XYZ file of C-alpha atoms in Angstrom:
238
model
C -23.633 114.833 11.902
C -26.250 112.788 10.155
C -26.211 109.058 10.615
C -25.629 108.236 6.911
C -22.513 110.512 7.017
C -21.300 108.748 10.129
C -21.668 105.397 8.478
C -19.997 106.451 5.199
C -17.010 107.598 7.338
C -16.873 104.610 9.515
C -17.555 101.702 7.114
C -14.285 102.045 5.181
C -12.335 102.054 8.381
C -14.043 98.754 9.549
C -13.666 96.848 6.308
C -10.174 95.471 7.134
C -11.680 93.669 10.227
C -15.168 93.172 8.505
C -17.239 90.170 7.704
C -18.976 89.962 4.285
C -22.341 91.384 4.755
C -23.335 92.420 1.182
C -22.301 92.924 -2.312
C -21.684 95.964 -4.413
C -23.589 95.620 -7.473
C -25.171 97.599 -10.260
C -27.571 94.754 -10.992
C -30.804 94.051 -9.145
C -29.349 90.954 -7.444
C -29.437 89.653 -3.809
C -27.364 86.824 -2.323
C -29.258 83.600 -1.190
C -27.766 81.768 1.664
C -28.925 78.671 3.765
C -27.653 77.376 7.256
C -27.911 74.161 9.216
C -28.132 71.463 6.703
C -28.184 69.114 5.257
C -31.335 67.906 6.668
C -33.910 65.534 5.001
C -37.242 67.119 4.422
C -35.555 70.623 4.306
C -32.584 70.406 2.139
C -34.241 68.402 -0.678
C -37.347 70.676 -0.868
C -35.250 73.784 -0.847
C -33.166 72.279 -3.770
C -36.354 71.445 -5.808
C -37.525 75.193 -5.210
C -34.141 76.488 -6.412
C -34.011 74.353 -9.467
C -37.548 75.561 -10.458
C -36.364 79.143 -9.906
C -33.316 78.568 -12.013
C -31.187 80.091 -9.140
C -28.056 79.243 -6.924
C -27.445 79.728 -3.470
C -24.740 79.193 -0.838
C -25.212 76.542 1.726
C -23.506 76.830 4.940
C -22.945 73.264 6.101
C -22.706 71.785 9.558
C -20.013 68.960 9.136
C -21.945 66.801 11.736
C -24.851 66.622 9.509
C -22.781 66.266 6.384
C -21.330 62.947 8.021
C -24.943 61.785 8.639
C -26.488 62.723 5.397
C -23.561 62.715 2.763
C -26.060 62.035 -0.022
C -27.915 65.274 0.481
C -24.497 67.040 0.533
C -23.753 65.444 -2.766
C -27.154 66.589 -4.210
C -26.395 70.331 -3.025
C -23.016 70.113 -5.104
C -24.646 68.262 -8.103
C -27.283 70.986 -8.395
C -24.369 73.643 -8.736
C -24.716 75.375 -5.479
C -21.912 76.704 -3.296
C -20.717 74.902 -0.259
C -19.527 76.912 2.813
C -18.881 75.934 6.408
C -21.032 76.735 9.287
C -18.994 74.595 11.771
C -18.435 71.070 13.086
C -21.467 71.858 15.133
C -23.812 74.577 16.255
C -21.881 75.621 19.321
C -21.853 79.388 19.968
C -18.105 80.300 19.163
C -18.179 83.152 21.685
C -18.206 80.682 24.460
C -14.828 79.127 23.554
C -11.184 80.446 23.664
C -9.878 81.808 20.366
C -7.502 78.921 20.092
C -10.199 76.443 20.305
C -12.066 78.344 17.687
C -9.113 78.291 15.272
C -8.555 74.594 15.709
C -12.254 73.602 15.453
C -12.582 75.829 12.321
C -9.420 74.138 10.789
C -10.596 70.683 11.475
C -14.087 71.350 10.207
C -12.859 72.803 6.965
C -10.503 70.065 6.258
C -13.177 67.458 6.840
C -15.847 69.315 4.892
C -13.408 69.786 1.966
C -12.774 65.958 2.062
C -16.501 65.365 1.996
C -17.253 67.900 -0.710
C -14.223 67.270 -2.779
C -13.550 71.032 -3.074
C -11.912 73.997 -1.517
C -14.070 75.847 1.031
C -13.820 79.589 1.420
C -16.568 80.938 3.356
C -17.390 80.514 7.083
C -20.504 81.657 9.059
C -20.256 81.501 12.706
C -23.217 79.836 14.244
C -25.829 82.497 15.562
C -23.471 85.044 13.754
C -21.795 85.151 17.103
C -18.177 86.409 17.054
C -15.906 88.600 19.127
C -12.864 90.315 17.530
C -10.851 87.456 18.735
C -13.202 84.979 17.215
C -13.004 86.821 13.820
C -9.301 86.797 14.069
C -9.342 82.986 14.745
C -11.498 82.317 11.695
C -9.158 84.435 9.593
C -6.104 82.590 10.883
C -7.916 79.390 9.862
C -7.718 80.435 6.404
C -11.442 81.312 5.985
C -13.364 84.378 5.674
C -16.437 85.242 7.804
C -19.894 85.863 6.123
C -22.705 87.233 8.053
C -26.015 88.657 6.454
C -27.831 91.916 6.107
C -31.390 90.518 5.922
C -33.193 87.543 7.655
C -36.695 86.107 7.530
C -36.394 84.693 11.092
C -37.362 81.246 9.653
C -36.383 79.559 12.906
C -39.863 80.660 14.023
C -42.736 78.160 13.470
C -44.964 80.831 11.827
C -47.164 80.474 8.649
C -45.182 80.721 5.392
C -46.733 84.025 4.238
C -45.861 85.674 7.520
C -42.241 84.410 7.389
C -41.825 85.411 3.508
C -43.220 88.821 4.588
C -40.186 89.304 6.573
C -37.821 89.141 3.620
C -39.317 92.219 2.153
C -36.230 94.261 3.589
C -34.072 92.410 0.857
C -32.685 94.992 -1.568
C -30.108 95.085 -4.401
C -26.809 93.803 -2.635
C -28.431 92.185 0.272
C -27.224 88.867 1.742
C -30.423 86.908 2.884
C -30.101 84.490 5.585
C -32.438 81.442 5.310
C -32.299 77.724 6.612
C -32.702 74.431 5.005
C -32.241 72.677 8.256
C -32.767 73.238 12.058
C -29.981 72.762 14.532
C -30.810 70.719 17.673
C -29.232 69.052 20.617
C -27.394 66.874 18.491
C -25.560 69.679 17.005
C -24.825 71.362 20.247
C -27.889 73.842 20.067
C -30.816 74.099 22.414
C -33.369 76.264 20.542
C -36.407 74.434 21.183
C -38.581 72.371 18.786
C -38.072 72.619 15.047
C -40.505 74.558 12.996
C -43.141 72.447 11.009
C -43.578 74.566 7.919
C -42.408 73.480 4.513
C -38.891 75.155 3.828
C -39.386 74.404 -0.061
C -42.700 76.204 0.076
C -41.057 79.064 1.899
C -38.146 79.404 -0.511
C -40.789 79.363 -3.350
C -42.759 82.003 -1.867
C -39.718 84.376 -1.265
C -38.090 83.818 -4.552
C -41.546 84.596 -6.168
C -41.859 87.788 -4.107
C -38.362 88.853 -5.060
C -39.043 88.262 -8.737
C -41.988 90.380 -8.501
C -39.931 93.079 -7.328
C -37.436 92.722 -10.046
C -34.747 91.157 -7.849
C -32.751 88.031 -8.998
C -30.562 85.872 -6.721
C -27.344 83.976 -6.625
C -24.830 82.217 -4.306
C -22.251 84.532 -2.989
C -19.706 82.974 -5.154
C -21.609 83.401 -8.326
C -22.368 87.088 -7.292
C -18.811 87.821 -6.877
C -18.055 87.005 -10.415
C -19.407 90.377 -11.320
C -19.662 92.075 -7.906
C -17.576 93.216 -5.028
C -17.958 92.213 -1.401
C -19.071 94.611 1.249
C -17.463 94.065 4.506
C -18.595 95.528 7.812
C -17.417 94.973 11.464
C -19.836 92.622 12.975
C -19.228 91.717 16.583
C -21.977 90.226 18.741
C -22.593 87.376 21.181
C -26.168 86.255 20.090
């Protein structure tokens, strides 16, 4: 049986336990998401690039950073972007019991809602790491897991054109993972030194490349005003 046929049969069965990984649309539209902010020197430059492009994005916020940089969180909201949750910190949830995942997610959601002054619907587990029990804990915390279909690996300190080229896989309905910050030891991560490239320049380059290919972008929430979410089972430890 061809792989495409297998996927066509399996995907509807996994949707009930799936994470949002794309959108179903007749438009040449992709979803733009950013993780690990807010961060000075990253979030502000990304916001400038998005404003110049006239587009919106979904920002998956680390609550610990929102506490430290509430002004940047306010800037993201004032610019009309969507706020979502990335966690209290960047600890890999697959290292924690499901009950602790649920409690941390509830606490983080409530705090971020207080900081942002709005309801938070989406949650992206750090590193995209989740077991079925992790996914269930996220759902029981009243949130929906969002992962991605495409990434530029912008956690690597490579030249901007090289990173941008990795976003060439983005197609209609994709969810693109990017970062406006870089989680460090203070966030419970140990992923080495932060990249030194300009994240605003990277966003401009990617948005320009997508536009040349006829693709527009939007936040997940804005996209779902006219599209339907695509859910797939997504379980991995790293």
